[in-house]
mmCIF file of C-alpha atoms in Angstrom:
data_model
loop_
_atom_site.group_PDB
_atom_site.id
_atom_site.type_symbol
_atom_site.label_atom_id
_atom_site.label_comp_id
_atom_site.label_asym_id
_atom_site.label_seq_id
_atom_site.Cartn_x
_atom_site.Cartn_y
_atom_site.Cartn_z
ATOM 1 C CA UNK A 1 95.493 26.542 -17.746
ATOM 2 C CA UNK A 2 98.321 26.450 -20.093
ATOM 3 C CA UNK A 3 99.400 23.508 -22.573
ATOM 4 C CA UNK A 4 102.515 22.747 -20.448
ATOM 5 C CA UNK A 5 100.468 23.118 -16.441
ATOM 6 C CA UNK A 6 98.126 21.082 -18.300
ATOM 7 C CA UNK A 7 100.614 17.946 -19.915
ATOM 8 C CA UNK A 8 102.072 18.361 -15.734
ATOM 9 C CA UNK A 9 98.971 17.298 -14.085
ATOM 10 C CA UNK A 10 99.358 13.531 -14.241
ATOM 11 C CA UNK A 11 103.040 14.244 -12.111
ATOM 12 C CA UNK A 12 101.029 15.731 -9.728
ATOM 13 C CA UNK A 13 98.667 13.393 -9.341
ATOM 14 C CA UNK A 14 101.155 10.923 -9.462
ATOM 15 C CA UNK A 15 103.022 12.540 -6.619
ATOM 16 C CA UNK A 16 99.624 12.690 -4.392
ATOM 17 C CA UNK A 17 98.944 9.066 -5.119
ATOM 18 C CA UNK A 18 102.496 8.284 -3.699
ATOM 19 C CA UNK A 19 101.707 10.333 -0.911
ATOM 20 C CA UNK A 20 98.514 8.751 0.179
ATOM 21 C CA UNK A 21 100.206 5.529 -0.458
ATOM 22 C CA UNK A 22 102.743 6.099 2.836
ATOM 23 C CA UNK A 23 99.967 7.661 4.522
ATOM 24 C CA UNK A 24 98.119 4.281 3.919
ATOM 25 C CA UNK A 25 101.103 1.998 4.795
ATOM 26 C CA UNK A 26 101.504 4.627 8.349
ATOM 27 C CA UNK A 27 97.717 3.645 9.172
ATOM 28 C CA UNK A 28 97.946 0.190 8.522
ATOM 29 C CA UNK A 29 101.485 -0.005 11.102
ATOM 30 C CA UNK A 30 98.918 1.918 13.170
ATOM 31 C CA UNK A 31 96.415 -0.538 12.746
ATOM 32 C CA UNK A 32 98.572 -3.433 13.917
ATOM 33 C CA UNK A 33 99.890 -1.748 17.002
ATOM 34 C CA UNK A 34 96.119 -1.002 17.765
ATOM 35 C CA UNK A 35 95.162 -4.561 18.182
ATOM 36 C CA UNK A 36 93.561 -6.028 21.513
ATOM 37 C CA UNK A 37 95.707 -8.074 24.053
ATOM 38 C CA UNK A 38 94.685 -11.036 26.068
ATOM 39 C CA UNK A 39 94.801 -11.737 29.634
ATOM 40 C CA UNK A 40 93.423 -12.494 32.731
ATOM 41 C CA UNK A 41 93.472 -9.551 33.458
ATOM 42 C CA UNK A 42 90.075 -7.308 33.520
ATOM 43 C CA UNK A 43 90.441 -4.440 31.420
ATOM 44 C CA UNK A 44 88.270 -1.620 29.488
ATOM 45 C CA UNK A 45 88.766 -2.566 25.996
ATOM 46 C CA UNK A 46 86.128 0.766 24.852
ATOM 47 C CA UNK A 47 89.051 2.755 24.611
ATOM 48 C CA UNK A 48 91.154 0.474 22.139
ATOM 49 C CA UNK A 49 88.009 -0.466 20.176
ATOM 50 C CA UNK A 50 87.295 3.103 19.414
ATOM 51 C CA UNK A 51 91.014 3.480 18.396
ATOM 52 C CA UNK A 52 91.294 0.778 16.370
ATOM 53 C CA UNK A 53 87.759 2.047 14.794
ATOM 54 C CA UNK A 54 88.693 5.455 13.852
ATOM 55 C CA UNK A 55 92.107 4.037 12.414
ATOM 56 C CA UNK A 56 90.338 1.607 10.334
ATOM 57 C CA UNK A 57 87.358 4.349 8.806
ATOM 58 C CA UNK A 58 91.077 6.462 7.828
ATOM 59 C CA UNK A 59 92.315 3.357 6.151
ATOM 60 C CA UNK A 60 89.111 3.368 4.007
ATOM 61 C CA UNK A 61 88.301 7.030 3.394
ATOM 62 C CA UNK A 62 92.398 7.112 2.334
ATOM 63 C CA UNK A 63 91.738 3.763 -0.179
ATOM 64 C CA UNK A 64 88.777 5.326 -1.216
ATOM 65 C CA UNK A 65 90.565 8.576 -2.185
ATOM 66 C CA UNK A 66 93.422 7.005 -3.612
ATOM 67 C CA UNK A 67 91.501 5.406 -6.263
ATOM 68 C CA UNK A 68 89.641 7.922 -6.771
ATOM 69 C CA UNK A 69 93.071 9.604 -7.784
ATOM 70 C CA UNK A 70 93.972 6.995 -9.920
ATOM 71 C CA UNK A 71 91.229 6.923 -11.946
ATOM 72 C CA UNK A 72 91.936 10.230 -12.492
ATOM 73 C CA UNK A 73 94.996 9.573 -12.775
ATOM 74 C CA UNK A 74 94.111 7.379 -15.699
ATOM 75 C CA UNK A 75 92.067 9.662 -17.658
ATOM 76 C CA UNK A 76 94.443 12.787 -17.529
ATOM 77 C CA UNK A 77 97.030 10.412 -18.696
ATOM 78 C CA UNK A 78 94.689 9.437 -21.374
ATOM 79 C CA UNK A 79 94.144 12.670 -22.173
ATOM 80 C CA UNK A 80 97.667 14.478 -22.157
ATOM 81 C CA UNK A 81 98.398 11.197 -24.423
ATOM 82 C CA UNK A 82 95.846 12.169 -27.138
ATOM 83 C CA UNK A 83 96.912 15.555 -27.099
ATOM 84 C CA UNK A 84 100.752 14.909 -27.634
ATOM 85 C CA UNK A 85 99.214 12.030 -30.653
ATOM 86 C CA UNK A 86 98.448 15.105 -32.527
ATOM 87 C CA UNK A 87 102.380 16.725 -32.317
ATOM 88 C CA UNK A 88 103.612 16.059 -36.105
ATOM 89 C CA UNK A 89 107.191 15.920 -35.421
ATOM 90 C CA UNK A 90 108.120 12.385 -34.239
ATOM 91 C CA UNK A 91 110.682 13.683 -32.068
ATOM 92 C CA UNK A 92 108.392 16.361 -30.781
ATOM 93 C CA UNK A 93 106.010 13.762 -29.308
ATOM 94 C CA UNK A 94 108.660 11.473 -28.011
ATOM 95 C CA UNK A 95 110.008 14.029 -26.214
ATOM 96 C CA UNK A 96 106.558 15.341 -24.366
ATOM 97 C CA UNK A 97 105.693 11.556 -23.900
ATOM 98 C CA UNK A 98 108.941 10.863 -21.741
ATOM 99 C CA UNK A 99 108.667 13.973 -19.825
ATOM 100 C CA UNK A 100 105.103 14.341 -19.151
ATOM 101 C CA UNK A 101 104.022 10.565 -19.261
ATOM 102 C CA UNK A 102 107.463 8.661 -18.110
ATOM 103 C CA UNK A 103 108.054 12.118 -15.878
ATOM 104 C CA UNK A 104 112.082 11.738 -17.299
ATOM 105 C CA UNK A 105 114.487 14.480 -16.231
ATOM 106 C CA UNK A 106 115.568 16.641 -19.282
ATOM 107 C CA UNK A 107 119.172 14.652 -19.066
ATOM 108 C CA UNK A 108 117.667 11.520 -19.290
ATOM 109 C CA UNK A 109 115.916 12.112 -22.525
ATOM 110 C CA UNK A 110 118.622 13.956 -23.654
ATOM 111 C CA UNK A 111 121.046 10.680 -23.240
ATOM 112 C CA UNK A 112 118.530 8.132 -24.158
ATOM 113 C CA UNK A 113 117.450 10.116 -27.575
ATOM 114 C CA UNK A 114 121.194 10.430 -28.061
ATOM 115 C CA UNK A 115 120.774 14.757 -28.173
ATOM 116 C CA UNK A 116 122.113 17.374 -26.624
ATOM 117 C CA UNK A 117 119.812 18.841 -23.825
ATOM 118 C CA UNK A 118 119.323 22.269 -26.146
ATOM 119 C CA UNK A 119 117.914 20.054 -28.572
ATOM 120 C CA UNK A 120 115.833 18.389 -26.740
ATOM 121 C CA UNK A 121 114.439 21.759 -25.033
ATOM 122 C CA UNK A 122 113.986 23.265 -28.270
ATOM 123 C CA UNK A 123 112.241 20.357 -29.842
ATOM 124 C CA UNK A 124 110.143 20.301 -26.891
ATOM 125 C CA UNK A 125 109.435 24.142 -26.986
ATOM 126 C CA UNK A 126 108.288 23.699 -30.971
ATOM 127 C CA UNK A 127 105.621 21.189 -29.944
ATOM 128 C CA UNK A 128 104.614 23.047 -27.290
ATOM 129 C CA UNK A 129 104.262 25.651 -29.277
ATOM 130 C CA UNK A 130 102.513 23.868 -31.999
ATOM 131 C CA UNK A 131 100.073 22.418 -29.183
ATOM 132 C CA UNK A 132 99.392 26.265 -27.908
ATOM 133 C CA UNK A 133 98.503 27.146 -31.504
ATOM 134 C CA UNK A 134 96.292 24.278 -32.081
ATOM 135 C CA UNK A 135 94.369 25.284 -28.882
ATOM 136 C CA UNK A 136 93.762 28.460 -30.136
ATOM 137 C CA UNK A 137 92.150 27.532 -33.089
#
């Protein structure tokens, strides 16, 4: 895995937590509709208790995975962090902390480090370079 796949990872996580998250919020709509009505009526309520059963184990294998992602989450974060710590130029690790921490577009850190976007790609191409270099030591 390369320095830069590897400083992506926690995006991608991210973007699978996010994921799981409207998948959770779906189930638990689900999991309202899927409650039992009342009335005089007789009716077979195996049916809807099965339902409501199966969407209930999803909700909990899904919560279950989900923080199982964020604790991943956590410690790639943790990390891509100490990695970019060891970056001497100031700039350098500013940069790879807002794009592959803060997941900023290359304009925003651009505008908010008051640089031109070639600057901040070539800043950001000299510590990745430096990183690459250190790894290969």
């Amino acid at each position: 895995m390369g320095t830069v796949e590897f400083l992506s990872q926690a995006y991608h996580i991210d973007l699978r937590i996010n994921s799981k998250l409207e998948q959770l919020e779906s189930l638990n709509s689900l999991a309202v509709k899927a409650t039992t009505t009342f009335g005089n009526e007789p009716v077979s309520g195996s049916r809807d208790v099965h339902r409501r059963e199966a969407v209930i184990c999803k909700i909990i294998d899904l919560q279950n995975e989900i923080n199982d992602d964020i604790d991943r989450l956590v410690d790639i974060k943790r990390e891509v962090r100490e990695m970019i710590e060891s970056v001497p130029s100031v700039d350098g690790r500013t940069i790879l902390e807002m794009r592959y921490i803060n997941y900023r577009k290359w304009e925003e850190i651009a505008v908010s480090m008051h640089y031109v976007l070639r600057n901040v790609r070539y800043i950001h191409d000299r510590a990745i370079e430096y990183l690459e270099e250190k790894n290969m030591e």
